[in-house]
mmCIF file of C-alpha atoms in Angstrom:
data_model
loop_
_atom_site.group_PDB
_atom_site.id
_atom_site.type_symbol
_atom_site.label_atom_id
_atom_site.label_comp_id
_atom_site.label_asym_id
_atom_site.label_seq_id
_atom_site.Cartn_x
_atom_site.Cartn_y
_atom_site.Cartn_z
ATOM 1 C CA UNK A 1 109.404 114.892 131.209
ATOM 2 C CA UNK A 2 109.000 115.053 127.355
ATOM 3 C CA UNK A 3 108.832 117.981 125.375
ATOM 4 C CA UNK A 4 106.699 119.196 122.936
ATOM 5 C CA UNK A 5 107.880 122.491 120.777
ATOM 6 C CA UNK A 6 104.779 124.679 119.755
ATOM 7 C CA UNK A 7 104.855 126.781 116.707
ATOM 8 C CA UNK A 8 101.376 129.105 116.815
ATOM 9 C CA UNK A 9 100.128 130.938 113.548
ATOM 10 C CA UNK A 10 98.139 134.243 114.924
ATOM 11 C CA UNK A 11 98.959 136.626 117.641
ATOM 12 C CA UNK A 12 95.336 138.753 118.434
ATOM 13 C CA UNK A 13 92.754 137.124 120.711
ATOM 14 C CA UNK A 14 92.838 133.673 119.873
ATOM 15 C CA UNK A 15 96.728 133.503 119.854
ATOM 16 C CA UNK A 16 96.591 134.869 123.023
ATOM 17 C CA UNK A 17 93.836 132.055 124.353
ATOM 18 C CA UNK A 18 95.707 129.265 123.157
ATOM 19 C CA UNK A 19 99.342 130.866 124.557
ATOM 20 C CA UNK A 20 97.566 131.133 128.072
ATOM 21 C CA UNK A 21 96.646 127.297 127.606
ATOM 22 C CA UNK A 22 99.784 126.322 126.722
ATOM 23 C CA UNK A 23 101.414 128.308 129.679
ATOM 24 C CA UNK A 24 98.649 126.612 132.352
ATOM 25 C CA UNK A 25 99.360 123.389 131.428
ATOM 26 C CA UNK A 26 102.661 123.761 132.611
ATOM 27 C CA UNK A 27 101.849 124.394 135.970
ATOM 28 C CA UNK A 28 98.257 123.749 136.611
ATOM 29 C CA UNK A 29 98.015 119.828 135.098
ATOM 30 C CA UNK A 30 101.088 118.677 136.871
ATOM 31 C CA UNK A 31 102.747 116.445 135.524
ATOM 32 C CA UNK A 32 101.365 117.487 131.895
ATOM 33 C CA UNK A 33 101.010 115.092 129.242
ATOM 34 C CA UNK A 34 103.934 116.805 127.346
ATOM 35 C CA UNK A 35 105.228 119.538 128.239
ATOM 36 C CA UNK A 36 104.812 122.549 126.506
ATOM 37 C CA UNK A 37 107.453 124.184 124.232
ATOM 38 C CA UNK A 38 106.455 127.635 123.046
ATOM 39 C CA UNK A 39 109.270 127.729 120.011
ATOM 40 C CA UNK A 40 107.911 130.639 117.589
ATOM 41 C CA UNK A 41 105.072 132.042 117.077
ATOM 42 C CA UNK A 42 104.089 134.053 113.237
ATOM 43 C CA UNK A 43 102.315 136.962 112.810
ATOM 44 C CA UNK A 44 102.346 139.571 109.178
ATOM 45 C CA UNK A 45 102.813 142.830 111.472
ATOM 46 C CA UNK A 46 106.542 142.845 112.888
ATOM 47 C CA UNK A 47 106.251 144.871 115.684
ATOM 48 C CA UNK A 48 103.173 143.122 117.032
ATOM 49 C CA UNK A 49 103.923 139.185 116.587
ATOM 50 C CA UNK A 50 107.333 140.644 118.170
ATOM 51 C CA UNK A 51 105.494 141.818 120.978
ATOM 52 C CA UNK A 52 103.387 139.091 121.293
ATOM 53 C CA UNK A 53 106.678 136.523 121.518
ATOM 54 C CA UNK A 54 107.766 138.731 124.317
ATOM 55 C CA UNK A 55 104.560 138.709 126.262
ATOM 56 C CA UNK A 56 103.526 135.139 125.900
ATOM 57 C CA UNK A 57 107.545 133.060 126.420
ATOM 58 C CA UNK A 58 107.865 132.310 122.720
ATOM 59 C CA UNK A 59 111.805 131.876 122.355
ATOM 60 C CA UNK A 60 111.196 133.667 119.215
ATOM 61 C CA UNK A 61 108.531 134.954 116.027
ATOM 62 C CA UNK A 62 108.256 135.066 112.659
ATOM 63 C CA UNK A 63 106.563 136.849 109.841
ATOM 64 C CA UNK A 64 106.084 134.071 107.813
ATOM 65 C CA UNK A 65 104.087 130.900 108.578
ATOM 66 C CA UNK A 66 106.165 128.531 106.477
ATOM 67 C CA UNK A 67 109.045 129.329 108.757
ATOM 68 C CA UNK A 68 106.806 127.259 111.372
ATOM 69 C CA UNK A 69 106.598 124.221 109.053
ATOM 70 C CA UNK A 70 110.536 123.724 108.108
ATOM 71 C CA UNK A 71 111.150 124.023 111.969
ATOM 72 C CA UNK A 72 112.131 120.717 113.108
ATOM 73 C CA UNK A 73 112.151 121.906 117.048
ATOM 74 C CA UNK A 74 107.913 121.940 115.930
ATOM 75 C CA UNK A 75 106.200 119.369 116.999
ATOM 76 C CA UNK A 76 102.559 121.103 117.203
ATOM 77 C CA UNK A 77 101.470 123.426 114.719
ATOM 78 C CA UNK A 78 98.654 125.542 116.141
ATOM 79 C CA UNK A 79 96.701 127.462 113.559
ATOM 80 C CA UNK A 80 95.047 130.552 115.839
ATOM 81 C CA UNK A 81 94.916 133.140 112.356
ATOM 82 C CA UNK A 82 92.002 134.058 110.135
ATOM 83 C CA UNK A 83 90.346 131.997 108.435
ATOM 84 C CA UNK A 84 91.870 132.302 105.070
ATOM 85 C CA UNK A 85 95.002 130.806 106.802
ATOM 86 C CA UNK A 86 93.360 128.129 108.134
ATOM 87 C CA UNK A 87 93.921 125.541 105.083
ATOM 88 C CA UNK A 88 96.808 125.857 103.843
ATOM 89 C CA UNK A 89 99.154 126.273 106.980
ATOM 90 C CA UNK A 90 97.758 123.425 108.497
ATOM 91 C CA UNK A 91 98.167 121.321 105.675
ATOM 92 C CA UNK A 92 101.506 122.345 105.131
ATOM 93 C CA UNK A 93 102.375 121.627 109.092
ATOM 94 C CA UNK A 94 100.783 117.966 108.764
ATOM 95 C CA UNK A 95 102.506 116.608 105.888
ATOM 96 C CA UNK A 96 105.933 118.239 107.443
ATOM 97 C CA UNK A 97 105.109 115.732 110.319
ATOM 98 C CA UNK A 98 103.571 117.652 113.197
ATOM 99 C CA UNK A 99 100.747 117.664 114.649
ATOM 100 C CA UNK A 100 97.997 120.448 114.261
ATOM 101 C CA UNK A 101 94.715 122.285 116.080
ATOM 102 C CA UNK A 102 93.442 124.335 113.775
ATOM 103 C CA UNK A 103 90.683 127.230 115.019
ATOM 104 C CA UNK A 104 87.210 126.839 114.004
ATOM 105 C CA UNK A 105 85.735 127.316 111.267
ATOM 106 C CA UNK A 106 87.776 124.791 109.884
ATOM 107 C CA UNK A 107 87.352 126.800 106.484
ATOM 108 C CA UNK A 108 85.844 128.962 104.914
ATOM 109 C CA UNK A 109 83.049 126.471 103.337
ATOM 110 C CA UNK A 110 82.842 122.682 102.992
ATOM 111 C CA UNK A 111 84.598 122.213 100.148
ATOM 112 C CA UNK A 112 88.251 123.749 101.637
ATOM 113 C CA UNK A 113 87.015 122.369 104.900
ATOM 114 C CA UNK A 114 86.656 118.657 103.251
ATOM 115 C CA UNK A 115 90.202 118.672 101.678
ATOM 116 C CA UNK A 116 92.016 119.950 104.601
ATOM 117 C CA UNK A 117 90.619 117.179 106.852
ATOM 118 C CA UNK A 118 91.372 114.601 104.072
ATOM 119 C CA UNK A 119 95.200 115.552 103.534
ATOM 120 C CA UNK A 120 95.402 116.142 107.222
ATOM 121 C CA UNK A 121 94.253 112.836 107.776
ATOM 122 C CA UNK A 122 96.286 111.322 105.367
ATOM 123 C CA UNK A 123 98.986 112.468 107.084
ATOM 124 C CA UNK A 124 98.982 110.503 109.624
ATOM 125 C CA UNK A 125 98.864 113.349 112.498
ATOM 126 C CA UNK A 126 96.779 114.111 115.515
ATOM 127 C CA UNK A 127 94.170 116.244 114.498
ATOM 128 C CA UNK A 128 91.960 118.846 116.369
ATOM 129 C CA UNK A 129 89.434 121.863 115.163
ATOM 130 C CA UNK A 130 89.127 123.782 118.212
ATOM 131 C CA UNK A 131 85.597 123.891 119.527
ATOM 132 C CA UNK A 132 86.722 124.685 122.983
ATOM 133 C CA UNK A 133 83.123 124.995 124.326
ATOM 134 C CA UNK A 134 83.223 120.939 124.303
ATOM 135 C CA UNK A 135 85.488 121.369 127.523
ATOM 136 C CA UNK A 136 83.679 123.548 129.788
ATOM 137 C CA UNK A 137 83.146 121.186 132.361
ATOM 138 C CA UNK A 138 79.285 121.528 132.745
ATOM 139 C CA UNK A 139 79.047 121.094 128.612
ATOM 140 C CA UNK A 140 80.999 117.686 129.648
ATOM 141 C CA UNK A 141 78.671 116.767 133.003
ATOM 142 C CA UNK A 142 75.565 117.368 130.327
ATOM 143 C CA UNK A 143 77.100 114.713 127.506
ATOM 144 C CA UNK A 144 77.193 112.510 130.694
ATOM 145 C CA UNK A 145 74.147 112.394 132.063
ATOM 146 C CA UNK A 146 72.723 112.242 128.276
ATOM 147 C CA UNK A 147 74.971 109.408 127.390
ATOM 148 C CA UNK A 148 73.281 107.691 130.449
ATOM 149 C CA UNK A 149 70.109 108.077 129.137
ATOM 150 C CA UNK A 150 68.348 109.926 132.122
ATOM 151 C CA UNK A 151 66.878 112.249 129.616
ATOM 152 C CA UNK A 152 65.162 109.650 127.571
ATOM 153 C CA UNK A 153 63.931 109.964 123.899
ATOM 154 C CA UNK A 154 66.078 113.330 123.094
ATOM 155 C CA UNK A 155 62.751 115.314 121.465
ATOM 156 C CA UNK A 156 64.125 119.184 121.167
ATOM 157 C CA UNK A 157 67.882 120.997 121.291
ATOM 158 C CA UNK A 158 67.516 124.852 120.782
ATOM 159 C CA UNK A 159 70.588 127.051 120.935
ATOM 160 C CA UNK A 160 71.420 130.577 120.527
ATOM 161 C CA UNK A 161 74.985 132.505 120.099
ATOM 162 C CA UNK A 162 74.189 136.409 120.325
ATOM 163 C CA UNK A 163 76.803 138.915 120.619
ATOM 164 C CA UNK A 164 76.447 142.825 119.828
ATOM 165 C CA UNK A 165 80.045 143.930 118.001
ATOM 166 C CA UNK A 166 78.639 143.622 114.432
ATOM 167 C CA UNK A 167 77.330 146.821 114.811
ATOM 168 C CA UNK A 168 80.404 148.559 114.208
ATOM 169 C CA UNK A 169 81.526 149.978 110.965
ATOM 170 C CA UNK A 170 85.248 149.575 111.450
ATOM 171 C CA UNK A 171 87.400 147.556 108.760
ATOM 172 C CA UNK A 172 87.393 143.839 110.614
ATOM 173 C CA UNK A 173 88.763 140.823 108.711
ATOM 174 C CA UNK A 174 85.532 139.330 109.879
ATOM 175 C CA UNK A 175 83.161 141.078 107.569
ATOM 176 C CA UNK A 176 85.120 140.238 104.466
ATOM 177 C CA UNK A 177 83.828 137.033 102.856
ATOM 178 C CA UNK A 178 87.608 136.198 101.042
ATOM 179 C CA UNK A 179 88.920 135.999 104.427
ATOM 180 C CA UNK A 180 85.920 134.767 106.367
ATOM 181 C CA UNK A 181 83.737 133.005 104.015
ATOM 182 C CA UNK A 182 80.480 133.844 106.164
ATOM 183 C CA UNK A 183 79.571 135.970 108.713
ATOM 184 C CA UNK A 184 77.941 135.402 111.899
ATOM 185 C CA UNK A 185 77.159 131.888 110.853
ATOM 186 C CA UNK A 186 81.148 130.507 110.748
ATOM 187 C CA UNK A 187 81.680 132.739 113.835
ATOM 188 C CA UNK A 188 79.067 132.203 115.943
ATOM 189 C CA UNK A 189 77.060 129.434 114.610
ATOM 190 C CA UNK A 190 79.219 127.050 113.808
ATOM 191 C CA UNK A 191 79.993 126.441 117.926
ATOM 192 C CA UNK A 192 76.124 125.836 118.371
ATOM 193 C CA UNK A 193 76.480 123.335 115.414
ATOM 194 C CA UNK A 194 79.257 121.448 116.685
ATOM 195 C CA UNK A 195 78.091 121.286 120.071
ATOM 196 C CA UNK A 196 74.540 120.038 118.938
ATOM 197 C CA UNK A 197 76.225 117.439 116.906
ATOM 198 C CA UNK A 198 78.175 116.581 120.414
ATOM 199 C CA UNK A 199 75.212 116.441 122.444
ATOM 200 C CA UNK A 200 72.322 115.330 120.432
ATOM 201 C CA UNK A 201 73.606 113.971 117.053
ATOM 202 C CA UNK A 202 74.298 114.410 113.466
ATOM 203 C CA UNK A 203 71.672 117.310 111.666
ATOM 204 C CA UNK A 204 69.895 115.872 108.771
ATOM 205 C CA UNK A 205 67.852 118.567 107.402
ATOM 206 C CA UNK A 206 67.565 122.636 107.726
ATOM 207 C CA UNK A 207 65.563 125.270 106.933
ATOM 208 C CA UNK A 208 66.878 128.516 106.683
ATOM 209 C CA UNK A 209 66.967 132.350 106.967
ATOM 210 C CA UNK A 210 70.029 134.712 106.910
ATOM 211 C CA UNK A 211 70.154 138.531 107.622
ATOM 212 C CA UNK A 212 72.977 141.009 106.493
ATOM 213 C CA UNK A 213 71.892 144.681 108.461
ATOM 214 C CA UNK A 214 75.019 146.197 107.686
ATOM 215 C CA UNK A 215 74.984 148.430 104.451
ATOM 216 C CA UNK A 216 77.262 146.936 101.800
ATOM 217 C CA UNK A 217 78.471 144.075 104.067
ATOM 218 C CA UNK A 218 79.504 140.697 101.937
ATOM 219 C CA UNK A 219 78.420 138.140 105.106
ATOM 220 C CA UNK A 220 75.436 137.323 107.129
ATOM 221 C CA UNK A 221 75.079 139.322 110.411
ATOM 222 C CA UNK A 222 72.332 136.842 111.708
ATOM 223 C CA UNK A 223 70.525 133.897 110.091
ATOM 224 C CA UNK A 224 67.677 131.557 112.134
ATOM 225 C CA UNK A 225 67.388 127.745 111.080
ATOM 226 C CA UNK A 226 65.073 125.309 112.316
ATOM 227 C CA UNK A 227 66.820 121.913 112.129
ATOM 228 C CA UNK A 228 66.114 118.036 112.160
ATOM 229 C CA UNK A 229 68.373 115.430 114.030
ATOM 230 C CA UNK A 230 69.311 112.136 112.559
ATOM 231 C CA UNK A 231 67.743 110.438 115.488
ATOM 232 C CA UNK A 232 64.398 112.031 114.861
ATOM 233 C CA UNK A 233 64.539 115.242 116.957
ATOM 234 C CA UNK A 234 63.606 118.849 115.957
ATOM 235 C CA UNK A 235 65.250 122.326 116.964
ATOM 236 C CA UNK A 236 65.888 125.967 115.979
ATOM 237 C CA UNK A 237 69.718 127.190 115.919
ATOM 238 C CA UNK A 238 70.408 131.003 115.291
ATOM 239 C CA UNK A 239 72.945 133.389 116.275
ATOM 240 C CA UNK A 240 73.463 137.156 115.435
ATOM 241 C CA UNK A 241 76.131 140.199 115.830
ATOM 242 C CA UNK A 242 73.549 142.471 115.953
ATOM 243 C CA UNK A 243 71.807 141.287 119.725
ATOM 244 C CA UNK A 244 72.316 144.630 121.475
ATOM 245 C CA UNK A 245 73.425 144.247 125.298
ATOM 246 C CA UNK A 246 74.734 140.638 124.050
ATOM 247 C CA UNK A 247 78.528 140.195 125.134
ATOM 248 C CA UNK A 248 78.819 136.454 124.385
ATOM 249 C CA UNK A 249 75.524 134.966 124.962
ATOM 250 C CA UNK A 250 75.600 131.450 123.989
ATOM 251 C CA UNK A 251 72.756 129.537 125.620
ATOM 252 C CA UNK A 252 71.221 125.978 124.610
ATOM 253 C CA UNK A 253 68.254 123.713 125.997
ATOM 254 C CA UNK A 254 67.636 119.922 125.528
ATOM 255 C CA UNK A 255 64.512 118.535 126.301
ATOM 256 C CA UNK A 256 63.826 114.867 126.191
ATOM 257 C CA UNK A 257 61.243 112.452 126.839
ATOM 258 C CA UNK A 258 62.446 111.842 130.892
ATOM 259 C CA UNK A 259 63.581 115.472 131.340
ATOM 260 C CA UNK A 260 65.479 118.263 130.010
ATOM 261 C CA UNK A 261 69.010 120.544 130.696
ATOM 262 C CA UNK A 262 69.723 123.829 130.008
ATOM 263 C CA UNK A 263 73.193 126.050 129.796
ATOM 264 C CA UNK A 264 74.192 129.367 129.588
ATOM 265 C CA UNK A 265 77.519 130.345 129.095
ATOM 266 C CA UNK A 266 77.253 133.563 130.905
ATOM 267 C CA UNK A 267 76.806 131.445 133.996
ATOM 268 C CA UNK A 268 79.618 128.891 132.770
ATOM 269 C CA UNK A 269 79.820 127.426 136.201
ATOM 270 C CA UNK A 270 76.705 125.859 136.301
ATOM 271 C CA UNK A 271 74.095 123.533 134.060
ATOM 272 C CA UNK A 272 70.296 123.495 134.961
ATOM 273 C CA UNK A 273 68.551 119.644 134.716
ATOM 274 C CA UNK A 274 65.192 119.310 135.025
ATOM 275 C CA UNK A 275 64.274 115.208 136.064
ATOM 276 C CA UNK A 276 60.381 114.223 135.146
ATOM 277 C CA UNK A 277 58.631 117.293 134.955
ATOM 278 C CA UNK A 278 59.905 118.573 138.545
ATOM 279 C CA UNK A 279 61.594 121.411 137.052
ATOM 280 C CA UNK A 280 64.552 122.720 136.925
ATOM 281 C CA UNK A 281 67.517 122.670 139.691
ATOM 282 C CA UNK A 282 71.098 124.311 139.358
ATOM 283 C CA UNK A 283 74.206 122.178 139.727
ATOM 284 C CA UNK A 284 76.965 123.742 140.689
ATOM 285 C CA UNK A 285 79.673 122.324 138.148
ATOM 286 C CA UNK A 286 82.474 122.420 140.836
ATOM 287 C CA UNK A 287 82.742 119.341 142.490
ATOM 288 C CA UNK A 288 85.906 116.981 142.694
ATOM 289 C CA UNK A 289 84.531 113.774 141.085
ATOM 290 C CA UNK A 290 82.965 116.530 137.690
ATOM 291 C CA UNK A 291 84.847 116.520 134.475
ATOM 292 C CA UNK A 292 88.206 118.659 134.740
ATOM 293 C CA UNK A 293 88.129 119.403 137.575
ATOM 294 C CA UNK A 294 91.445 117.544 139.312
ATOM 295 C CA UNK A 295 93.677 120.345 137.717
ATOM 296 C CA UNK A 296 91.115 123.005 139.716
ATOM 297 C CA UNK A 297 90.355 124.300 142.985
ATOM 298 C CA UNK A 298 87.898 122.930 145.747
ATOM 299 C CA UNK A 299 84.541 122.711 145.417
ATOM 300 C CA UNK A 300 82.618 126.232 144.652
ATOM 301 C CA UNK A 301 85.743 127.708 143.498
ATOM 302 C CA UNK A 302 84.335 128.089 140.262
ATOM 303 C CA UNK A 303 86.510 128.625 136.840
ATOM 304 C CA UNK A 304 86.424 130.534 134.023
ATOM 305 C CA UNK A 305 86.113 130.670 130.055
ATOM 306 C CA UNK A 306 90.103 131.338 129.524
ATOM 307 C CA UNK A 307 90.274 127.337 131.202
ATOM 308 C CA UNK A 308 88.104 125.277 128.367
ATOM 309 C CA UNK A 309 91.447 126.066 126.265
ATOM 310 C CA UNK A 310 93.666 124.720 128.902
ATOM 311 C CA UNK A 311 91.342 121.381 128.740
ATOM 312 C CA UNK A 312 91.181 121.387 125.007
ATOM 313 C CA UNK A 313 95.113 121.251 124.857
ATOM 314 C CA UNK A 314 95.240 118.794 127.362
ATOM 315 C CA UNK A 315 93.111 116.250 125.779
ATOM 316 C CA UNK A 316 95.322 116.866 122.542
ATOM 317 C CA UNK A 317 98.546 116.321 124.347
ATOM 318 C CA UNK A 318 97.386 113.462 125.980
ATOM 319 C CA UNK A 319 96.067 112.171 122.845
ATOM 320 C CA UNK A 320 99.813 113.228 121.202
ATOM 321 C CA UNK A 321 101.636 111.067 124.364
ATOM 322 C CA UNK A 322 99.577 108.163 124.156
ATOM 323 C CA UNK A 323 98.398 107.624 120.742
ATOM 324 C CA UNK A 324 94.865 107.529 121.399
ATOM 325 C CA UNK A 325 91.936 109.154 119.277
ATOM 326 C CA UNK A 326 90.954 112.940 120.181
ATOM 327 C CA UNK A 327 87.371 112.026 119.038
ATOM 328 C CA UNK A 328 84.854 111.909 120.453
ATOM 329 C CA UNK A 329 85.580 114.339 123.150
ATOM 330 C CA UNK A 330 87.728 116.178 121.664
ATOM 331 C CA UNK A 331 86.589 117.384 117.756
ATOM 332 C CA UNK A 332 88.859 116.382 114.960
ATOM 333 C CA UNK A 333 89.256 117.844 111.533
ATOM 334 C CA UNK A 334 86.646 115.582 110.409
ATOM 335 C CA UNK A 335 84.177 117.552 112.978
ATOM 336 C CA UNK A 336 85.336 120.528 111.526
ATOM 337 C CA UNK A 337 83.989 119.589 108.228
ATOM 338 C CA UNK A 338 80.695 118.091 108.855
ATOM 339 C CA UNK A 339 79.613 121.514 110.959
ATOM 340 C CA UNK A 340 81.070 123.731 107.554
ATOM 341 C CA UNK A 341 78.631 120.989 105.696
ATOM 342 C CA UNK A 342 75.714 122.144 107.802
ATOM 343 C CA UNK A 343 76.867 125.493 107.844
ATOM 344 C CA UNK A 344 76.486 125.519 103.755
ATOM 345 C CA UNK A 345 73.885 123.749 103.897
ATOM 346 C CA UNK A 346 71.850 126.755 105.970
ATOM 347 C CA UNK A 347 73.042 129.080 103.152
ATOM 348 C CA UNK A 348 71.578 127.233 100.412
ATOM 349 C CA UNK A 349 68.536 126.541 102.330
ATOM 350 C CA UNK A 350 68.344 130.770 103.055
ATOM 351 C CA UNK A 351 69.533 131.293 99.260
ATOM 352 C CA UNK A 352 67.130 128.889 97.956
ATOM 353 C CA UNK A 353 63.711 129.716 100.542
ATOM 354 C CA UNK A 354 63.212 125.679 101.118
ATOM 355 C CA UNK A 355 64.652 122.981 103.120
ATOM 356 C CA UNK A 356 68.056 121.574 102.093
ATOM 357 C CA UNK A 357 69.349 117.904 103.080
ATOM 358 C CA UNK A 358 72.507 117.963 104.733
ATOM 359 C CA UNK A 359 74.895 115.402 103.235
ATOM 360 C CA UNK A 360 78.531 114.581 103.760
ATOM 361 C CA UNK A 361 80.822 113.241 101.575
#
């Protein structure tokens, strides 16, 4: 079986996602695509990306990205740090040759989020931003049923990310706007952006509010924006860090002109679907013939969030093996730049108190 050596930038929670991918497709997709390689892994801190090596089977770490790039065992380049050290890395890694995923946001506004896709794709590599919420299988089931038009003329998409941790006061990376470029609106928002763009289609236009309730804090803590599709439909989009009792409450609704769906990631497992105006009915997103679910367990042995990154590398492997496209499952760089686009586009629209045009270059 072929090989594939992985060299990850980051070591905290996302590192530690992606590593528990890379380990489950080993032994849970049988045969894998490729096979997964985990050759070094970088972190700043010593002692913890040392730690980290040991705990998730990297052969070996480094303190210094660029050691990734001049490996030639490194076929992947996964970019799991801050967002600062998003472009650059990944850049680096694609014109050495390899192939990259690169964690969303893509960067820390359009502009850095625009050249990395270009120079990535002129490269010549496979290419993924990782919006892993594209593979939970009932997010999947729902892009099916829409792409089969049971829903109609797609009138309304409303989504929500809420969480609660923004209330602390501790010194996180997160709430710096060098290192983050916004707040809850890169974090948070930018998932409910790129899966609106997956489900419904491209946003045209947005109107905008943003919230900072921390004293002194650089970046947003919540912003609301109502939003118009391309295709002619309307919706609101908002998340916050300050939605006390929310752990990681991301929740959207699509109503169309035959019926509507509805998800909640909090129940992952399942996807509501109302047909006509009969209301709404649960499906159990567990069944044999529903997307993913051949690497899984039988039916109503349901999955959980730690798996959509186990899909996501998948699909890139596969995509690696074959030389196929990762879109439009799968979201490229380029889908990591037109959600940064919208994203800016809400904080000119909340800067400016009027509706902005979203454009793309």
């Amino acid at each position: 079986m072929a090989e594939i050596g992985v060299g990850m930038l980051g070591y905290a929670f996302m590192g530690k996602a992606h590593a528990n991918g890379y380990r489950k497709i080993s032994y849970m997709t049988w045969p894998p695509p490729l096979e997964p390689k985990l050759v070094a892994i970088a972190g700043r801190n010593e002692e913890a990306v040392a730690e980290a090596a040991r705990r998730y089977g990297f052969e070996t770490h480094v303190t210094d990205w660029r050691a990734l790039v001049e490996d030639d065992r490194i076929g992947l380049f996964d970019n799991s740090g801050p967002n600062n050290l998003h472009a650059e890395p990944t850049i680096a890694a694609a014109e050495a040759g390899k192939h990259v995923i690169c964690e969303k946001p893509l960067g820390r506004d359009a502009t850095e989020s625009y050249d990395t896709w270009q120079r990535v794709q002129a490269a010549g590599v496979k290419h993924m931003c990782a919006f892993n919420y594209r593979f939970v299988p009932a997010v999947r089931l729902a892009r099916e049923i829409l792409e089969s038009g049971a829903l109609g003329e797609i009138r309304h998409f409303r989504g929500a990310y809420l969480q609660e941790w923004g209330t602390t006061d501790a010194a996180v990376w997160r709430f710096d706007k060098e290192a983050a470029g916004s707040g809850a609106l890169g974090d948070l928002g930018a998932h409910v952006i790129d899966l609106a763009r997956y489900l419904v289609g491209e946003i045209a236009e947005v109107s905008a509010m943003t919230a900072t309730f921390a004293p002194g804090r650089e970046v947003d803590d919540a912003f609301e924006t109502a939003v118009r599709f391309e295709g002619g439909a309307v919706g609101t989009i908002e998340s916050s860090r300050f939605a006390q009792g929310r752990k990681n409450a991301l929740t959207w609704e699509i109503n169309g002109s035959e019926g509507s769906l509805r998800f909640d990631l909090e129940r992952l497992n399942e996807l509501e679907h109302c047909e006509g105006n009969e209301g709404f009915r649960r499906i159990l997103v567990s069944e044999a013939d529903h997307p993913f679910w051949e690497f899984w367990w039988p039916q109503g042995h349901i999955i959980g969030w730690e798996h959509t990154f186990v899909h996501e590398i998948h699909h890139l492997l596969t995509a690696i093996r074959d030389d196929t496209d990762v879109a439009p499952h799968g979201a490229t760089l380029e889908d990591g730049y037109r959600a940064a686009e919208v994203c800016d586009a809400i904080l000119r629209s909340a800067e400016r108190g009027a509706r902005e045009t979203v454009s793309y270059r």
